[in-house]
Amino acid sequence: MKGHRLVRETLHTTLGKWLAVVLLATFGVQSVKADTEAVSSLANDSTSRSLADEALGKIKKTVRGFSAIDTNYIEPQHYNYALMLQTTINYDMYWLKSNSGQKVMLSPDAALRVGPYFGWRWLFLGYTFELKNIGVKDNKLKKEFALSLYSSQIGVDLFYRRTGNDYKIRKSDFGDKVDVSKLKDVDFDGLNVGITGFNLYYIFNHNRFSYPAAFSQSTIQKISCGSWLAGIGYTRQSLDLDHEKLKEVVERNCDVDVRIDSSLMFNSVKYYDLNISAGYAYNWVFAKNWLFCSSVSGALAYKRSQGNVGREEGDDFTFKNFNLDGIIRLGLVYNNMRWYAGSSVILHSYNYHKSRFSTNNIFGSLNVYVGMNFGLKKGYKKQEKKKNK
C-alpha cells in the first residue's frame, strides 16, 4: 500500500510540475508578445510625433524665410504697427478706337483723395475718399479700396476701384468732315468704369533688395541694390458706354450729323485679364534714410472680353487674345524708422486690340504720405532704451 501511495504522489507531483511549465510557457509568451506590441506601438507613436514635428519645423522655417534679409543691406522693422495719412491723385485715361479709324480719348479731371491707413507687420489697409464729394449722396461716386501684403520675398496687392461718371472728352477723331476742336474738354457722363483684381509678385534678390522699403515703409534700405521680379495677376474691368449720348454730345458741339462707327456702339464690355509679368527694380540710397526706387515690369496678358451692343439676345460678342501690358512704379522715401514721409507714382497700362475695335487704358496714381510707426517689438526695446540714455 505504501508503495502504491508513493507512486501516486510521485505521479501527481510530476504532472503538477509539467502543468506549471505549460501554463508558464503559454502565458509567458503572451506577456512577452503584449510587451513587444506595446513597445512597437510606443515606437510608432514616437515616429509619428517626430514626423509631425519635422513637418511643422519645415513650415515654420518656410514662413520665416519670407522675411529673411541681409541686415548689412536692409534694416528690419522695429515696430509692430503703423499709422499713415495719404493723399492720392488718380489718373484714368481710356482710348476707344474703331476698325474704321474713329477714336475718342476720355479721362476725368484729376481729383484729390485723402484717407487714413493702418499697418500691422505684413498687412497694410487703407481707404481714401474724394474731398469735394463729402456729404454728397451719389451712388456713382469714385471709390477705392486697397489691401497690400508685403514680405521680403513676395508681395500681394488687392484693389477695388469705381471711377465714377465725370469723364471729359480730351481728344477725338470722327472723320475729316467733322471739326472736333469744340469737343476738347467737353463733359461726358456716359462712361462708367470698374476695376477689380490682384497682383502677386516674387522678388528674387529678396535678401538684399527691399521692395517694401519703397512702397510700404516697413523696412529701410541701407545700401543701394536691385532685383529681378516675376509675378502673376488677374484683373476684371467693366466698361459701360452710352453710345447714344456720345452721338448727341458730338453732334451738339460740332453742329453736324455724325455717324458713329458700329464697332463703338456697344452698351457694355467686360474684360478678364490674366497675366504673367517680369521686370526689374532698383533701390538707390542717395543719402542716409533716403531712398529712390524705380521699377518696370512687362506683362504678357491673356484677355477675354464679353460685350453687348443692344438689347436683343444676338447682340452679344466675345473676344479672346493675347496682349502686352505694363506696370511702372516710382518711389521717393525718407524713413528714420520712427517717422517716415514720401511719395510714389504707380502706372498700369492695359491694352486690348482686335479687328472690331481696340482700347488702351492707362490707370495711375500719385501718392503723398506721412506716417509713424509705434509698438516696439520685444527685441528692440533694449536698443531703444540705450539710445535714449
Tab-separated table of N, CA, C and O in Angstrom, residues 174-262:
chain	number	residue	atom	x	y	z
A	174	PHE	N	-13.554	111.774	-85.650
A	174	PHE	CA	-14.730	111.139	-86.236
A	174	PHE	C	-14.777	111.336	-87.757
A	174	PHE	O	-15.844	111.323	-88.359
A	175	GLY	N	-13.604	111.523	-88.355
A	175	GLY	CA	-13.521	111.684	-89.806
A	175	GLY	C	-13.104	113.083	-90.192
A	175	GLY	O	-13.183	114.031	-89.404
A	176	ASP	N	-12.663	113.225	-91.451
A	176	ASP	CA	-12.149	114.508	-91.930
A	176	ASP	C	-13.218	115.595	-91.984
A	176	ASP	O	-12.917	116.791	-91.885
A	177	LYS	N	-14.479	115.224	-92.134
A	177	LYS	CA	-15.536	116.210	-92.273
A	177	LYS	C	-16.052	116.735	-90.937
A	177	LYS	O	-16.936	117.599	-90.905
A	178	VAL	N	-15.523	116.225	-89.855
A	178	VAL	CA	-16.004	116.631	-88.534
A	178	VAL	C	-14.919	117.421	-87.814
A	178	VAL	O	-13.822	116.897	-87.566
A	179	ASP	N	-15.199	118.701	-87.519
A	179	ASP	CA	-14.274	119.538	-86.766
A	179	ASP	C	-14.462	119.232	-85.270
A	179	ASP	O	-15.473	119.608	-84.672
A	180	VAL	N	-13.477	118.559	-84.680
A	180	VAL	CA	-13.608	118.104	-83.296
A	180	VAL	C	-12.948	119.055	-82.303
A	180	VAL	O	-12.847	118.736	-81.113
A	181	SER	N	-12.516	120.232	-82.751
A	181	SER	CA	-11.835	121.164	-81.853
A	181	SER	C	-12.758	121.616	-80.723
A	181	SER	O	-12.300	121.900	-79.609
A	182	LYS	N	-14.078	121.699	-80.991
A	182	LYS	CA	-15.026	122.141	-79.967
A	182	LYS	C	-15.346	121.032	-78.953
A	182	LYS	O	-16.043	121.279	-77.967
A	183	LEU	N	-14.866	119.840	-79.219
A	183	LEU	CA	-15.136	118.733	-78.304
A	183	LEU	C	-14.124	118.649	-77.170
A	183	LEU	O	-14.352	117.926	-76.191
A	184	LYS	N	-13.032	119.361	-77.285
A	184	LYS	CA	-11.970	119.244	-76.282
A	184	LYS	C	-12.469	119.690	-74.911
A	184	LYS	O	-13.030	120.788	-74.766
A	185	ASP	N	-12.285	118.809	-73.916
A	185	ASP	CA	-12.650	119.043	-72.512
A	185	ASP	C	-14.158	119.185	-72.290
A	185	ASP	O	-14.590	119.767	-71.284
A	186	VAL	N	-14.958	118.680	-73.201
A	186	VAL	CA	-16.410	118.686	-73.029
A	186	VAL	C	-16.808	117.563	-72.075
A	186	VAL	O	-16.312	116.431	-72.174
A	187	ASP	N	-17.716	117.868	-71.148
A	187	ASP	CA	-18.173	116.866	-70.184
A	187	ASP	C	-18.903	115.728	-70.889
A	187	ASP	O	-19.697	115.959	-71.814
A	188	PHE	N	-18.640	114.516	-70.411
A	188	PHE	CA	-19.340	113.349	-70.934
A	188	PHE	C	-19.562	112.375	-69.778
A	188	PHE	O	-18.604	111.798	-69.246
A	189	ASP	N	-20.810	112.230	-69.360
A	189	ASP	CA	-21.133	111.381	-68.226
A	189	ASP	C	-21.700	110.027	-68.659
A	189	ASP	O	-22.374	109.352	-67.883
A	190	GLY	N	-21.402	109.634	-69.884
A	190	GLY	CA	-21.938	108.375	-70.400
A	190	GLY	C	-20.981	107.202	-70.283
A	190	GLY	O	-21.166	106.181	-70.954
A	191	LEU	N	-19.936	107.337	-69.449
A	191	LEU	CA	-18.966	106.246	-69.285
A	191	LEU	C	-18.792	105.933	-67.807
A	191	LEU	O	-18.594	106.833	-66.988
A	192	ASN	N	-18.878	104.679	-67.472
A	192	ASN	CA	-18.625	104.203	-66.110
A	192	ASN	C	-17.679	103.014	-66.183
A	192	ASN	O	-17.873	102.101	-66.996
A	193	VAL	N	-16.653	103.038	-65.333
A	193	VAL	CA	-15.619	102.003	-65.373
A	193	VAL	C	-15.415	101.435	-63.976
A	193	VAL	O	-15.379	102.184	-62.986
A	194	GLY	N	-15.274	100.140	-63.888
A	194	GLY	CA	-14.949	99.464	-62.637
A	194	GLY	C	-13.754	98.551	-62.833
A	194	GLY	O	-13.628	97.890	-63.868
A	195	ILE	N	-12.850	98.529	-61.850
A	195	ILE	CA	-11.635	97.708	-61.913
A	195	ILE	C	-11.494	96.947	-60.605
A	195	ILE	O	-11.514	97.547	-59.527
A	196	THR	N	-11.342	95.643	-60.697
A	196	THR	CA	-11.139	94.789	-59.532
A	196	THR	C	-10.081	93.746	-59.880
A	196	THR	O	-10.115	93.175	-60.975
A	197	GLY	N	-9.137	93.502	-58.973
A	197	GLY	CA	-8.131	92.495	-59.288
A	197	GLY	C	-7.051	92.381	-58.236
A	197	GLY	O	-7.155	92.926	-57.133
A	198	PHE	N	-5.985	91.662	-58.591
A	198	PHE	CA	-4.856	91.467	-57.689
A	198	PHE	C	-3.577	91.296	-58.496
A	198	PHE	O	-3.599	90.893	-59.670
A	199	ASN	N	-2.459	91.589	-57.858
A	199	ASN	CA	-1.126	91.318	-58.394
A	199	ASN	C	-0.320	90.561	-57.343
A	199	ASN	O	-0.291	90.953	-56.174
A	200	LEU	N	0.302	89.490	-57.755
A	200	LEU	CA	1.176	88.710	-56.890
A	200	LEU	C	2.543	88.659	-57.545
A	200	LEU	O	2.661	88.274	-58.712
A	201	TYR	N	3.585	89.084	-56.816
A	201	TYR	CA	4.917	89.120	-57.421
A	201	TYR	C	5.954	88.533	-56.466
A	201	TYR	O	5.797	88.541	-55.253
A	202	TYR	N	7.022	88.015	-57.066
A	202	TYR	CA	8.128	87.396	-56.319
A	202	TYR	C	9.395	88.199	-56.573
A	202	TYR	O	9.691	88.586	-57.714
A	203	ILE	N	10.158	88.448	-55.503
A	203	ILE	CA	11.392	89.233	-55.566
A	203	ILE	C	12.572	88.277	-55.422
A	203	ILE	O	12.724	87.625	-54.392
A	204	PHE	N	13.393	88.161	-56.439
A	204	PHE	CA	14.462	87.168	-56.448
A	204	PHE	C	15.588	87.516	-55.473
A	204	PHE	O	16.016	86.684	-54.682
A	205	ASN	N	16.067	88.737	-55.521
A	205	ASN	CA	17.174	89.151	-54.641
A	205	ASN	C	16.597	89.720	-53.343
A	205	ASN	O	16.922	90.832	-52.916
A	206	HIS	N	15.714	88.945	-52.707
A	206	HIS	CA	14.968	89.458	-51.557
A	206	HIS	C	15.816	89.629	-50.302
A	206	HIS	O	15.414	90.337	-49.383
A	207	ASN	N	16.959	88.975	-50.238
A	207	ASN	CA	17.808	89.127	-49.053
A	207	ASN	C	18.444	90.514	-48.971
A	207	ASN	O	18.706	91.018	-47.869
A	208	ARG	N	18.689	91.131	-50.132
A	208	ARG	CA	19.411	92.404	-50.151
A	208	ARG	C	18.597	93.572	-50.709
A	208	ARG	O	18.939	94.727	-50.466
A	209	PHE	N	17.562	93.250	-51.469
A	209	PHE	CA	16.720	94.296	-52.048
A	209	PHE	C	15.375	94.297	-51.327
A	209	PHE	O	14.745	93.253	-51.161
A	210	SER	N	14.924	95.491	-50.904
A	210	SER	CA	13.675	95.592	-50.159
A	210	SER	C	12.652	96.394	-50.954
A	210	SER	O	12.737	97.626	-51.033
A	211	TYR	N	11.688	95.708	-51.533
A	211	TYR	CA	10.573	96.374	-52.198
A	211	TYR	C	9.678	97.087	-51.177
A	211	TYR	O	9.225	98.203	-51.425
A	212	PRO	N	9.422	96.465	-50.016
A	212	PRO	CA	8.613	97.156	-49.006
A	212	PRO	C	9.224	98.463	-48.516
A	212	PRO	O	8.500	99.352	-48.084
A	213	ALA	N	10.564	98.594	-48.567
A	213	ALA	CA	11.192	99.835	-48.117
A	213	ALA	C	10.743	101.026	-48.957
A	213	ALA	O	10.678	102.152	-48.469
A	214	ALA	N	10.388	100.768	-50.218
A	214	ALA	CA	9.997	101.849	-51.114
A	214	ALA	C	8.493	102.091	-51.133
A	214	ALA	O	8.050	103.230	-51.319
A	215	PHE	N	7.685	101.044	-50.912
A	215	PHE	CA	6.252	101.188	-51.134
A	215	PHE	C	5.372	100.834	-49.938
A	215	PHE	O	4.164	100.998	-49.998
A	216	SER	N	5.957	100.342	-48.849
A	216	SER	CA	5.156	100.152	-47.636
A	216	SER	C	5.865	100.661	-46.394
A	216	SER	O	5.335	100.573	-45.293
A	217	GLN	N	7.096	101.189	-46.551
A	217	GLN	CA	7.854	101.829	-45.477
A	217	GLN	C	8.030	100.916	-44.253
A	217	GLN	O	8.143	101.384	-43.129
A	218	SER	N	8.058	99.621	-44.468
A	218	SER	CA	8.157	98.682	-43.352
A	218	SER	C	9.601	98.269	-43.057
A	218	SER	O	9.858	97.663	-42.016
A	219	THR	N	10.530	98.583	-43.953
A	219	THR	CA	11.958	98.353	-43.713
A	219	THR	C	12.731	99.552	-44.257
A	219	THR	O	12.150	100.441	-44.882
A	220	ILE	N	14.041	99.549	-44.040
A	220	ILE	CA	14.894	100.622	-44.554
A	220	ILE	C	16.010	100.005	-45.388
A	220	ILE	O	16.732	99.120	-44.913
A	221	GLN	N	16.143	100.459	-46.631
A	221	GLN	CA	17.243	100.020	-47.483
A	221	GLN	C	18.487	100.812	-47.091
A	221	GLN	O	18.503	102.042	-47.137
A	222	LYS	N	19.548	100.108	-46.686
A	222	LYS	CA	20.765	100.767	-46.204
A	222	LYS	C	21.806	100.954	-47.301
A	222	LYS	O	22.585	101.906	-47.287
A	223	ILE	N	21.853	100.014	-48.261
A	223	ILE	CA	22.822	100.059	-49.354
A	223	ILE	C	22.065	99.876	-50.664
A	223	ILE	O	21.163	99.036	-50.757
A	224	SER	N	22.409	100.638	-51.678
A	224	SER	CA	21.732	100.541	-52.973
A	224	SER	C	21.805	99.128	-53.516
A	224	SER	O	22.850	98.462	-53.443
A	225	CYS	N	20.692	98.668	-54.094
A	225	CYS	CA	20.633	97.302	-54.598
A	225	CYS	C	19.421	97.149	-55.515
A	225	CYS	O	18.461	97.919	-55.428
A	226	GLY	N	19.469	96.149	-56.407
A	226	GLY	CA	18.363	95.890	-57.323
A	226	GLY	C	17.974	94.424	-57.329
A	226	GLY	O	18.645	93.581	-56.727
A	227	SER	N	16.881	94.119	-58.033
A	227	SER	CA	16.409	92.737	-58.097
A	227	SER	C	15.489	92.545	-59.296
A	227	SER	O	14.770	93.462	-59.709
A	228	TRP	N	15.516	91.325	-59.836
A	228	TRP	CA	14.548	90.921	-60.850
A	228	TRP	C	13.241	90.560	-60.158
A	228	TRP	O	13.231	90.083	-59.024
A	229	LEU	N	12.142	90.787	-60.860
A	229	LEU	CA	10.813	90.498	-60.331
A	229	LEU	C	10.060	89.588	-61.295
A	229	LEU	O	10.278	89.636	-62.507
A	230	ALA	N	9.181	88.787	-60.758
A	230	ALA	CA	8.286	87.967	-61.577
A	230	ALA	C	6.961	87.846	-60.846
A	230	ALA	O	6.921	87.812	-59.615
A	231	GLY	N	5.878	87.795	-61.603
A	231	GLY	CA	4.592	87.730	-60.930
A	231	GLY	C	3.466	87.282	-61.837
A	231	GLY	O	3.639	87.043	-63.041
A	232	ILE	N	2.299	87.181	-61.239
A	232	ILE	CA	1.071	86.885	-61.945
A	232	ILE	C	0.012	87.864	-61.468
A	232	ILE	O	0.130	88.448	-60.381
A	233	GLY	N	-1.016	88.050	-62.264
A	233	GLY	CA	-2.066	88.971	-61.874
A	233	GLY	C	-3.381	88.662	-62.564
A	233	GLY	O	-3.415	87.979	-63.608
A	234	TYR	N	-4.447	89.148	-61.973
A	234	TYR	CA	-5.777	88.990	-62.558
A	234	TYR	C	-6.528	90.301	-62.381
A	234	TYR	O	-6.506	90.900	-61.301
A	235	THR	N	-7.153	90.757	-63.453
A	235	THR	CA	-7.917	91.997	-63.412
A	235	THR	C	-9.245	91.808	-64.137
A	235	THR	O	-9.287	91.207	-65.219
A	236	ARG	N	-10.276	92.332	-63.533
A	236	ARG	CA	-11.596	92.350	-64.166
A	236	ARG	C	-12.024	93.799	-64.328
A	236	ARG	O	-12.101	94.540	-63.349
A	237	GLN	N	-12.261	94.203	-65.562
A	237	GLN	CA	-12.685	95.563	-65.846
A	237	GLN	C	-14.066	95.553	-66.496
A	237	GLN	O	-14.334	94.729	-67.379
A	238	SER	N	-14.891	96.460	-66.067
A	238	SER	CA	-16.203	96.632	-66.690
A	238	SER	C	-16.286	98.047	-67.240
A	238	SER	O	-15.912	99.017	-66.571
A	239	LEU	N	-16.748	98.162	-68.466
A	239	LEU	CA	-16.831	99.457	-69.142
A	239	LEU	C	-18.232	99.597	-69.730
A	239	LEU	O	-18.632	98.825	-70.609
A	240	ASP	N	-18.983	100.567	-69.211
A	240	ASP	CA	-20.333	100.842	-69.701
A	240	ASP	C	-20.308	102.164	-70.467
A	240	ASP	O	-19.956	103.209	-69.910
A	241	LEU	N	-20.683	102.107	-71.734
A	241	LEU	CA	-20.656	103.291	-72.601
A	241	LEU	C	-22.052	103.538	-73.173
A	241	LEU	O	-22.651	102.646	-73.778
A	242	ASP	N	-22.538	104.745	-72.976
A	242	ASP	CA	-23.806	105.169	-73.576
A	242	ASP	C	-23.475	105.787	-74.933
A	242	ASP	O	-23.191	106.987	-75.033
A	243	HIS	N	-23.489	104.963	-75.994
A	243	HIS	CA	-23.050	105.452	-77.298
A	243	HIS	C	-24.047	106.448	-77.898
A	243	HIS	O	-23.680	107.313	-78.698
A	244	GLU	N	-25.324	106.345	-77.507
A	244	GLU	CA	-26.310	107.315	-77.990
A	244	GLU	C	-26.022	108.696	-77.408
A	244	GLU	O	-26.151	109.722	-78.093
A	245	LYS	N	-25.618	108.729	-76.142
A	245	LYS	CA	-25.263	110.004	-75.525
A	245	LYS	C	-23.988	110.569	-76.157
A	245	LYS	O	-23.850	111.798	-76.323
A	246	LEU	N	-23.050	109.685	-76.509
A	246	LEU	CA	-21.831	110.132	-77.187
A	246	LEU	C	-22.173	110.781	-78.517
A	246	LEU	O	-21.626	111.843	-78.875
A	247	LYS	N	-23.085	110.179	-79.260
A	247	LYS	CA	-23.511	110.742	-80.544
A	247	LYS	C	-24.164	112.112	-80.348
A	247	LYS	O	-23.883	113.053	-81.102
A	248	GLU	N	-25.000	112.246	-79.313
A	248	GLU	CA	-25.660	113.528	-79.043
A	248	GLU	C	-24.647	114.612	-78.700
A	248	GLU	O	-24.754	115.745	-79.167
A	249	VAL	N	-23.655	114.272	-77.842
A	249	VAL	CA	-22.646	115.259	-77.443
A	249	VAL	C	-21.828	115.706	-78.646
A	249	VAL	O	-21.551	116.912	-78.821
A	250	VAL	N	-21.429	114.786	-79.513
A	250	VAL	CA	-20.623	115.121	-80.685
A	250	VAL	C	-21.419	116.008	-81.632
A	250	VAL	O	-20.926	117.055	-82.112
A	251	GLU	N	-22.651	115.642	-81.922
A	251	GLU	CA	-23.464	116.417	-82.870
A	251	GLU	C	-23.816	117.797	-82.313
A	251	GLU	O	-23.850	118.786	-83.049
A	252	ARG	N	-24.057	117.891	-81.008
A	252	ARG	CA	-24.421	119.181	-80.412
A	252	ARG	C	-23.258	120.165	-80.439
A	252	ARG	O	-23.454	121.371	-80.635
A	253	ASN	N	-22.052	119.679	-80.250
A	253	ASN	CA	-20.892	120.578	-80.209
A	253	ASN	C	-20.252	120.788	-81.572
A	253	ASN	O	-19.562	121.795	-81.767
A	254	CYS	N	-20.455	119.874	-82.496
A	254	CYS	CA	-19.831	120.006	-83.817
A	254	CYS	C	-20.806	120.520	-84.876
A	254	CYS	O	-20.388	120.790	-86.014
A	255	ASP	N	-22.090	120.654	-84.530
A	255	ASP	CA	-23.105	121.182	-85.446
A	255	ASP	C	-23.141	120.416	-86.761
A	255	ASP	O	-23.222	121.012	-87.855
A	256	VAL	N	-23.052	119.097	-86.662
A	256	VAL	CA	-23.071	118.271	-87.862
A	256	VAL	C	-23.546	116.879	-87.478
A	256	VAL	O	-23.336	116.424	-86.357
A	257	ASP	N	-24.234	116.253	-88.424
A	257	ASP	CA	-24.647	114.869	-88.182
A	257	ASP	C	-23.426	113.958	-88.237
A	257	ASP	O	-22.607	114.059	-89.160
A	258	VAL	N	-23.302	113.096	-87.251
A	258	VAL	CA	-22.142	112.206	-87.170
A	258	VAL	C	-22.621	110.759	-87.150
A	258	VAL	O	-23.549	110.417	-86.401
A	259	ARG	N	-22.004	109.959	-87.954
A	259	ARG	CA	-22.301	108.526	-87.967
A	259	ARG	C	-21.228	107.819	-87.128
A	259	ARG	O	-20.090	107.709	-87.551
A	260	ILE	N	-21.613	107.401	-85.933
A	260	ILE	CA	-20.688	106.678	-85.070
A	260	ILE	C	-20.487	105.273	-85.609
A	260	ILE	O	-21.458	104.580	-85.943
A	261	ASP	N	-19.227	104.868	-85.709
A	261	ASP	CA	-18.935	103.534	-86.238
A	261	ASP	C	-19.609	102.463	-85.385
A	261	ASP	O	-19.664	102.561	-84.159
A	262	SER	N	-20.136	101.459	-86.047
A	262	SER	CA	-20.900	100.418	-85.350
A	262	SER	C	-20.075	99.690	-84.299
A	262	SER	O	-20.610	99.214	-83.298
